[in-house]
PDB file of C-alpha atoms in Angstrom:
ATOM      1  CA  UNK A 176      11.501 -16.284   1.321  1.00  0.00           C
ATOM      2  CA  UNK A 177       8.259 -16.691   3.294  1.00  0.00           C
ATOM      3  CA  UNK A 178       6.994 -13.170   2.608  1.00  0.00           C
ATOM      4  CA  UNK A 179       5.592 -10.727   5.068  1.00  0.00           C
ATOM      5  CA  UNK A 180       3.418 -12.405   7.700  1.00  0.00           C
ATOM      6  CA  UNK A 181       0.772 -10.666   9.746  1.00  0.00           C
ATOM      7  CA  UNK A 182      -1.202 -12.072  12.737  1.00  0.00           C
ATOM      8  CA  UNK A 183      -3.983 -12.264  13.464  1.00  0.00           C
ATOM      9  CA  UNK A 184      -5.863 -12.028  10.134  1.00  0.00           C
ATOM     10  CA  UNK A 185      -8.961 -10.876  11.843  1.00  0.00           C
ATOM     11  CA  UNK A 186      -9.682  -9.318  15.194  1.00  0.00           C
ATOM     12  CA  UNK A 187     -12.956  -8.372  16.652  1.00  0.00           C
ATOM     13  CA  UNK A 188     -12.946  -6.341  19.851  1.00  0.00           C
ATOM     14  CA  UNK A 189     -15.253  -4.227  21.896  1.00  0.00           C
ATOM     15  CA  UNK A 190     -14.835  -0.515  22.154  1.00  0.00           C
ATOM     16  CA  UNK A 191     -12.434   0.464  24.915  1.00  0.00           C
ATOM     17  CA  UNK A 192     -10.341  -2.785  24.734  1.00  0.00           C
ATOM     18  CA  UNK A 193      -6.707  -2.879  23.818  1.00  0.00           C
ATOM     19  CA  UNK A 194      -5.539  -4.826  20.768  1.00  0.00           C
ATOM     20  CA  UNK A 195      -2.093  -5.795  19.441  1.00  0.00           C
ATOM     21  CA  UNK A 196      -1.098  -6.849  16.021  1.00  0.00           C
ATOM     22  CA  UNK A 197       2.142  -8.509  14.937  1.00  0.00           C
ATOM     23  CA  UNK A 198       4.119  -8.259  11.684  1.00  0.00           C
ATOM     24  CA  UNK A 199       6.984 -10.494  10.679  1.00  0.00           C
ATOM     25  CA  UNK A 200       8.958  -8.900   7.798  1.00  0.00           C
ATOM     26  CA  UNK A 201      11.135 -10.613   5.184  1.00  0.00           C
ATOM     27  CA  UNK A 202      14.124 -11.563   7.323  1.00  0.00           C
ATOM     28  CA  UNK A 203      16.810  -9.442   5.635  1.00  0.00           C
ATOM     29  CA  UNK A 204      14.623  -6.288   5.231  1.00  0.00           C
ATOM     30  CA  UNK A 205      15.775  -3.299   7.258  1.00  0.00           C
ATOM     31  CA  UNK A 206      12.684  -1.187   6.778  1.00  0.00           C
ATOM     32  CA  UNK A 207       9.154  -1.955   8.083  1.00  0.00           C
ATOM     33  CA  UNK A 208       6.062   0.124   7.477  1.00  0.00           C
ATOM     34  CA  UNK A 209       2.612   0.165   8.956  1.00  0.00           C
ATOM     35  CA  UNK A 210      -0.363   1.457   6.854  1.00  0.00           C
ATOM     36  CA  UNK A 211      -4.031   1.639   7.554  1.00  0.00           C
ATOM     37  CA  UNK A 212      -6.718   0.979   4.899  1.00  0.00           C
ATOM     38  CA  UNK A 213     -10.355   1.820   5.446  1.00  0.00           C
ATOM     39  CA  UNK A 214     -13.213   0.792   3.322  1.00  0.00           C
ATOM     40  CA  UNK A 215     -13.160   2.474  -0.079  1.00  0.00           C
ATOM     41  CA  UNK A 216      -9.781   4.033   0.522  1.00  0.00           C
ATOM     42  CA  UNK A 217      -6.199   3.284  -0.357  1.00  0.00           C
ATOM     43  CA  UNK A 218      -3.478   2.480   2.258  1.00  0.00           C
ATOM     44  CA  UNK A 219      -2.449   5.505   4.438  1.00  0.00           C
ATOM     45  CA  UNK A 220       1.029   5.638   5.978  1.00  0.00           C
ATOM     46  CA  UNK A 221       1.067   5.341   9.711  1.00  0.00           C
ATOM     47  CA  UNK A 222       4.671   4.842  10.837  1.00  0.00           C
ATOM     48  CA  UNK A 223       7.922   3.172   9.761  1.00  0.00           C
ATOM     49  CA  UNK A 224      11.117   1.686  11.277  1.00  0.00           C
ATOM     50  CA  UNK A 225      14.701   1.449   9.935  1.00  0.00           C
ATOM     51  CA  UNK A 226      16.003  -1.448  11.858  1.00  0.00           C
ATOM     52  CA  UNK A 227      14.738  -0.980  15.482  1.00  0.00           C
ATOM     53  CA  UNK A 228      14.464   2.924  15.172  1.00  0.00           C
ATOM     54  CA  UNK A 229      11.099   4.391  14.556  1.00  0.00           C
ATOM     55  CA  UNK A 230      11.878   7.170  12.189  1.00  0.00           C
ATOM     56  CA  UNK A 231       8.527   8.762  11.440  1.00  0.00           C
ATOM     57  CA  UNK A 232       4.931   8.748  12.715  1.00  0.00           C
ATOM     58  CA  UNK A 233       1.995  10.125  10.767  1.00  0.00           C
ATOM     59  CA  UNK A 234      -0.451  12.575  12.386  1.00  0.00           C
ATOM     60  CA  UNK A 235      -2.997   9.755  11.907  1.00  0.00           C
ATOM     61  CA  UNK A 236      -1.198   7.934  14.650  1.00  0.00           C
ATOM     62  CA  UNK A 237      -2.839   9.274  17.818  1.00  0.00           C
ATOM     63  CA  UNK A 238      -1.505   8.807  21.311  1.00  0.00           C
ATOM     64  CA  UNK A 239      -3.544   5.582  21.594  1.00  0.00           C
ATOM     65  CA  UNK A 240      -1.426   3.922  19.009  1.00  0.00           C
ATOM     66  CA  UNK A 241       2.158   2.665  19.742  1.00  0.00           C
ATOM     67  CA  UNK A 242       4.452   0.562  17.489  1.00  0.00           C
ATOM     68  CA  UNK A 243       7.662  -1.123  18.326  1.00  0.00           C
ATOM     69  CA  UNK A 244      10.305  -3.109  16.502  1.00  0.00           C
ATOM     70  CA  UNK A 245      12.540  -4.712  19.142  1.00  0.00           C
ATOM     71  CA  UNK A 246      15.794  -5.982  17.778  1.00  0.00           C
ATOM     72  CA  UNK A 247      14.888  -4.747  14.371  1.00  0.00           C
ATOM     73  CA  UNK A 248      12.997  -7.925  13.543  1.00  0.00           C
ATOM     74  CA  UNK A 249       9.274  -8.312  14.010  1.00  0.00           C
ATOM     75  CA  UNK A 250       7.063  -5.369  14.855  1.00  0.00           C
ATOM     76  CA  UNK A 251       3.941  -4.906  16.944  1.00  0.00           C
ATOM     77  CA  UNK A 252       1.220  -2.236  16.672  1.00  0.00           C
ATOM     78  CA  UNK A 253      -0.945  -1.707  19.734  1.00  0.00           C
ATOM     79  CA  UNK A 254      -4.076   0.286  19.905  1.00  0.00           C
ATOM     80  CA  UNK A 255      -5.201   1.311  23.389  1.00  0.00           C
ATOM     81  CA  UNK A 256      -8.922   1.997  24.307  1.00  0.00           C
ATOM     82  CA  UNK A 257     -10.115   1.151  20.785  1.00  0.00           C
ATOM     83  CA  UNK A 258     -12.821   3.228  19.149  1.00  0.00           C
ATOM     84  CA  UNK A 259     -15.197   2.387  16.337  1.00  0.00           C
ATOM     85  CA  UNK A 260     -13.276   4.625  14.054  1.00  0.00           C
ATOM     86  CA  UNK A 261     -10.233   2.363  14.498  1.00  0.00           C
ATOM     87  CA  UNK A 262     -11.968  -0.312  12.426  1.00  0.00           C
ATOM     88  CA  UNK A 263      -9.812  -0.833   9.337  1.00  0.00           C
ATOM     89  CA  UNK A 264      -7.389  -3.157   7.700  1.00  0.00           C
ATOM     90  CA  UNK A 265      -3.865  -2.655   9.119  1.00  0.00           C
ATOM     91  CA  UNK A 266      -1.181  -3.397   6.636  1.00  0.00           C
ATOM     92  CA  UNK A 267       2.477  -4.114   7.255  1.00  0.00           C
ATOM     93  CA  UNK A 268       5.182  -3.870   4.491  1.00  0.00           C
ATOM     94  CA  UNK A 269       8.882  -4.367   4.527  1.00  0.00           C
ATOM     95  CA  UNK A 270      11.701  -3.357   2.183  1.00  0.00           C
ATOM     96  CA  UNK A 271      15.462  -3.293   1.721  1.00  0.00           C
ATOM     97  CA  UNK A 272      15.657   0.558   1.863  1.00  0.00           C
ATOM     98  CA  UNK A 273      18.743   2.387   0.921  1.00  0.00           C
ATOM     99  CA  UNK A 274      20.256   5.512   2.399  1.00  0.00           C
ATOM    100  CA  UNK A 275      18.706   8.833   1.412  1.00  0.00           C
ATOM    101  CA  UNK A 276      15.483   7.326   0.250  1.00  0.00           C
ATOM    102  CA  UNK A 277      15.379   5.300  -2.963  1.00  0.00           C
ATOM    103  CA  UNK A 278      12.622   3.856  -5.037  1.00  0.00           C
ATOM    104  CA  UNK A 279      12.513   0.834  -2.697  1.00  0.00           C
ATOM    105  CA  UNK A 280      10.256  -1.996  -3.500  1.00  0.00           C
ATOM    106  CA  UNK A 281       7.666  -2.810  -0.842  1.00  0.00           C
ATOM    107  CA  UNK A 282       6.516  -6.257   0.116  1.00  0.00           C
ATOM    108  CA  UNK A 283       3.098  -6.306   1.833  1.00  0.00           C
ATOM    109  CA  UNK A 284       1.519  -8.745   4.183  1.00  0.00           C
ATOM    110  CA  UNK A 285      -2.092  -9.711   3.902  1.00  0.00           C
ATOM    111  CA  UNK A 286      -3.090  -7.420   6.690  1.00  0.00           C
ATOM    112  CA  UNK A 287      -5.075  -7.582   9.987  1.00  0.00           C
ATOM    113  CA  UNK A 288      -8.729  -6.656   9.710  1.00  0.00           C
ATOM    114  CA  UNK A 289      -9.837  -4.958  12.850  1.00  0.00           C
ATOM    115  CA  UNK A 290     -13.478  -4.606  13.781  1.00  0.00           C
ATOM    116  CA  UNK A 291     -14.453  -2.548  16.836  1.00  0.00           C
ATOM    117  CA  UNK A 292     -17.977  -3.200  18.025  1.00  0.00           C
TER     118      UNK A 292
ATOM    119  CA  UNK B 174       2.670  17.466  -1.630  1.00  0.00           C
ATOM    120  CA  UNK B 175       1.596  14.525  -3.788  1.00  0.00           C
ATOM    121  CA  UNK B 176      -1.732  12.867  -4.541  1.00  0.00           C
ATOM    122  CA  UNK B 177      -3.454  10.660  -7.021  1.00  0.00           C
ATOM    123  CA  UNK B 178      -6.894  10.406  -8.401  1.00  0.00           C
ATOM    124  CA  UNK B 179      -8.264   7.206  -9.807  1.00  0.00           C
ATOM    125  CA  UNK B 180     -11.198   7.713 -12.110  1.00  0.00           C
ATOM    126  CA  UNK B 181     -13.870   4.978 -11.597  1.00  0.00           C
ATOM    127  CA  UNK B 182     -13.979   2.903  -8.436  1.00  0.00           C
ATOM    128  CA  UNK B 183     -15.313  -0.071 -10.496  1.00  0.00           C
ATOM    129  CA  UNK B 184     -14.440  -1.118 -14.020  1.00  0.00           C
ATOM    130  CA  UNK B 185     -15.964  -4.086 -15.792  1.00  0.00           C
ATOM    131  CA  UNK B 186     -14.567  -5.581 -19.039  1.00  0.00           C
ATOM    132  CA  UNK B 187     -15.200  -8.697 -20.979  1.00  0.00           C
ATOM    133  CA  UNK B 188     -12.572 -11.416 -21.076  1.00  0.00           C
ATOM    134  CA  UNK B 189     -10.218 -10.585 -23.971  1.00  0.00           C
ATOM    135  CA  UNK B 190     -11.019  -6.902 -24.052  1.00  0.00           C
ATOM    136  CA  UNK B 191      -8.754  -4.028 -23.453  1.00  0.00           C
ATOM    137  CA  UNK B 192      -8.255  -3.017 -19.805  1.00  0.00           C
ATOM    138  CA  UNK B 193      -7.783   0.707 -19.131  1.00  0.00           C
ATOM    139  CA  UNK B 194      -7.555   1.980 -15.517  1.00  0.00           C
ATOM    140  CA  UNK B 195      -7.090   5.674 -15.135  1.00  0.00           C
ATOM    141  CA  UNK B 196      -4.839   7.563 -12.759  1.00  0.00           C
ATOM    142  CA  UNK B 197      -4.020  11.236 -12.552  1.00  0.00           C
ATOM    143  CA  UNK B 198      -1.474  12.592 -10.189  1.00  0.00           C
ATOM    144  CA  UNK B 199      -0.452  15.868  -8.531  1.00  0.00           C
ATOM    145  CA  UNK B 200       3.059  16.457  -7.436  1.00  0.00           C
ATOM    146  CA  UNK B 201       5.010  19.534  -6.470  1.00  0.00           C
ATOM    147  CA  UNK B 202       8.227  17.621  -7.201  1.00  0.00           C
ATOM    148  CA  UNK B 203       9.238  15.145  -9.943  1.00  0.00           C
ATOM    149  CA  UNK B 204       7.169  12.050  -9.240  1.00  0.00           C
ATOM    150  CA  UNK B 205       7.773   8.400  -8.922  1.00  0.00           C
ATOM    151  CA  UNK B 206       4.524   6.593  -9.941  1.00  0.00           C
ATOM    152  CA  UNK B 207       3.430   3.083  -9.089  1.00  0.00           C
ATOM    153  CA  UNK B 208       0.558   0.659  -9.748  1.00  0.00           C
ATOM    154  CA  UNK B 209      -0.166  -2.057  -7.115  1.00  0.00           C
ATOM    155  CA  UNK B 210      -2.596  -4.924  -7.414  1.00  0.00           C
ATOM    156  CA  UNK B 211      -4.437  -6.520  -4.555  1.00  0.00           C
ATOM    157  CA  UNK B 212      -6.032  -9.981  -5.033  1.00  0.00           C
ATOM    158  CA  UNK B 213      -8.649 -11.168  -2.512  1.00  0.00           C
ATOM    159  CA  UNK B 214      -7.158 -12.048   0.848  1.00  0.00           C
ATOM    160  CA  UNK B 215      -3.707 -11.120  -0.263  1.00  0.00           C
ATOM    161  CA  UNK B 216      -1.329  -8.268   0.318  1.00  0.00           C
ATOM    162  CA  UNK B 217      -0.633  -5.529  -2.350  1.00  0.00           C
ATOM    163  CA  UNK B 218       1.794  -6.505  -4.959  1.00  0.00           C
ATOM    164  CA  UNK B 219       3.807  -4.130  -7.171  1.00  0.00           C
ATOM    165  CA  UNK B 220       2.752  -4.276 -10.853  1.00  0.00           C
ATOM    166  CA  UNK B 221       5.010  -1.613 -12.239  1.00  0.00           C
ATOM    167  CA  UNK B 222       6.742   1.709 -11.490  1.00  0.00           C
ATOM    168  CA  UNK B 223       7.986   4.751 -13.274  1.00  0.00           C
ATOM    169  CA  UNK B 224      10.954   6.541 -11.884  1.00  0.00           C
ATOM    170  CA  UNK B 225      12.975   8.211 -14.677  1.00  0.00           C
ATOM    171  CA  UNK B 226      13.772   7.386 -18.243  1.00  0.00           C
ATOM    172  CA  UNK B 227      11.395   5.647 -20.631  1.00  0.00           C
ATOM    173  CA  UNK B 228       7.931   6.904 -20.154  1.00  0.00           C
ATOM    174  CA  UNK B 229       6.238   3.575 -21.193  1.00  0.00           C
ATOM    175  CA  UNK B 230       6.745   1.122 -18.463  1.00  0.00           C
ATOM    176  CA  UNK B 231       6.074  -2.556 -18.696  1.00  0.00           C
ATOM    177  CA  UNK B 232       5.115  -4.603 -15.713  1.00  0.00           C
ATOM    178  CA  UNK B 233       4.044  -8.137 -14.660  1.00  0.00           C
ATOM    179  CA  UNK B 234       1.190 -10.067 -16.164  1.00  0.00           C
ATOM    180  CA  UNK B 235       1.196  -8.117 -19.433  1.00  0.00           C
ATOM    181  CA  UNK B 236       0.332  -4.744 -17.885  1.00  0.00           C
ATOM    182  CA  UNK B 237       1.883  -1.452 -18.896  1.00  0.00           C
ATOM    183  CA  UNK B 238       1.488   2.205 -18.119  1.00  0.00           C
ATOM    184  CA  UNK B 239       2.602   5.403 -19.769  1.00  0.00           C
ATOM    185  CA  UNK B 240       3.831   8.472 -17.840  1.00  0.00           C
ATOM    186  CA  UNK B 241       2.426  11.520 -19.558  1.00  0.00           C
ATOM    187  CA  UNK B 242       3.800  14.775 -17.842  1.00  0.00           C
ATOM    188  CA  UNK B 243       1.647  17.085 -19.971  1.00  0.00           C
ATOM    189  CA  UNK B 244      -1.528  15.324 -18.847  1.00  0.00           C
ATOM    190  CA  UNK B 245      -0.236  14.414 -15.382  1.00  0.00           C
ATOM    191  CA  UNK B 246      -1.464  10.931 -16.010  1.00  0.00           C
ATOM    192  CA  UNK B 247      -0.193   7.369 -15.495  1.00  0.00           C
ATOM    193  CA  UNK B 248      -2.995   5.084 -16.937  1.00  0.00           C
ATOM    194  CA  UNK B 249      -2.723   1.337 -16.641  1.00  0.00           C
ATOM    195  CA  UNK B 250      -3.502  -0.811 -19.716  1.00  0.00           C
ATOM    196  CA  UNK B 251      -3.564  -4.457 -20.748  1.00  0.00           C
ATOM    197  CA  UNK B 252      -4.435  -5.465 -24.319  1.00  0.00           C
ATOM    198  CA  UNK B 253      -6.493  -8.550 -23.449  1.00  0.00           C
ATOM    199  CA  UNK B 254      -8.149  -9.050 -20.041  1.00  0.00           C
ATOM    200  CA  UNK B 255      -7.908 -12.443 -18.411  1.00  0.00           C
ATOM    201  CA  UNK B 256     -10.184 -13.820 -15.652  1.00  0.00           C
ATOM    202  CA  UNK B 257      -7.185 -13.815 -13.329  1.00  0.00           C
ATOM    203  CA  UNK B 258      -6.868 -10.051 -13.657  1.00  0.00           C
ATOM    204  CA  UNK B 259      -9.946  -9.576 -11.437  1.00  0.00           C
ATOM    205  CA  UNK B 260      -8.660  -7.611  -8.400  1.00  0.00           C
ATOM    206  CA  UNK B 261      -8.309  -4.199  -6.942  1.00  0.00           C
ATOM    207  CA  UNK B 262      -5.768  -1.898  -8.429  1.00  0.00           C
ATOM    208  CA  UNK B 263      -4.118   1.058  -6.681  1.00  0.00           C
ATOM    209  CA  UNK B 264      -2.068   3.866  -8.203  1.00  0.00           C
ATOM    210  CA  UNK B 265       0.459   5.590  -6.006  1.00  0.00           C
ATOM    211  CA  UNK B 266       2.815   8.535  -6.171  1.00  0.00           C
ATOM    212  CA  UNK B 267       5.926   9.509  -4.256  1.00  0.00           C
ATOM    213  CA  UNK B 268       8.450  12.326  -4.617  1.00  0.00           C
ATOM    214  CA  UNK B 269      11.535  11.256  -6.442  1.00  0.00           C
ATOM    215  CA  UNK B 270      14.203   9.934  -4.145  1.00  0.00           C
ATOM    216  CA  UNK B 271      11.984   9.643  -1.166  1.00  0.00           C
ATOM    217  CA  UNK B 272      10.984   6.461   0.679  1.00  0.00           C
ATOM    218  CA  UNK B 273       7.651   4.673   1.087  1.00  0.00           C
ATOM    219  CA  UNK B 274       6.912   6.951   4.102  1.00  0.00           C
ATOM    220  CA  UNK B 275       6.005   9.466   1.367  1.00  0.00           C
ATOM    221  CA  UNK B 276       4.035   7.063  -0.708  1.00  0.00           C
ATOM    222  CA  UNK B 277       0.423   8.235  -1.371  1.00  0.00           C
ATOM    223  CA  UNK B 278      -2.160   5.882  -2.703  1.00  0.00           C
ATOM    224  CA  UNK B 279      -5.391   6.492  -4.667  1.00  0.00           C
ATOM    225  CA  UNK B 280      -8.692   5.039  -3.598  1.00  0.00           C
ATOM    226  CA  UNK B 281      -8.465   2.021  -5.878  1.00  0.00           C
ATOM    227  CA  UNK B 282     -10.254   0.612  -8.851  1.00  0.00           C
ATOM    228  CA  UNK B 283     -11.965  -2.758  -8.606  1.00  0.00           C
ATOM    229  CA  UNK B 284     -11.631  -4.694 -11.940  1.00  0.00           C
ATOM    230  CA  UNK B 285     -14.261  -7.247 -12.803  1.00  0.00           C
ATOM    231  CA  UNK B 286     -13.684  -9.494 -15.776  1.00  0.00           C
ATOM    232  CA  UNK B 287     -16.790 -10.824 -17.389  1.00  0.00           C
ATOM    233  CA  UNK B 288     -16.449 -14.312 -19.052  1.00  0.00           C
TER     234      UNK B 288
END
């Protein structure tokens, strides 16, 4: 068990550029979550996948954000035309979720810190 | 809807002293309650959780928390602080039988342990 892996650890970009982050979940986990954490705040839910299906998107996820999980393995989160307000830590978590929602245990990655200049 | 309020963004204790981190919740449905810890440069790690049953929940590293419905609280305690406990702690709430897409975190409390 290598845990949840996120790349890159840090990303600095200029406003208007596109960025893509990658998350590799624990291999047998069927659920994958993306959260955003800004300074002084707790993580906020963005979106999640059950296998390859994206089941829910938060209203925080504007049209500039897109997430994919091809083949139900790793996931990517892309932000187009980045804005300074996108600067945050982007966290990925995975779990072995059950049907109907259970008190699943989340395993978090270390996050990708995005700085938009 | 669910939310949590963590009282005190920073808490300092001496090594060996009692640790008390406060969390109050709001929930329109029976809550599940969680405490997560985040060490520097690491991901969040589950310390303990309350779902149903016994209201005093024991977690890893000697931490425990008590669910008090009448006070809508879920405070985290540890009898004796260790230097390795220095980290950021997050309280979180979800509705019973919902997934982590309905998990709401507090703003966190940074614990400093003074030698």
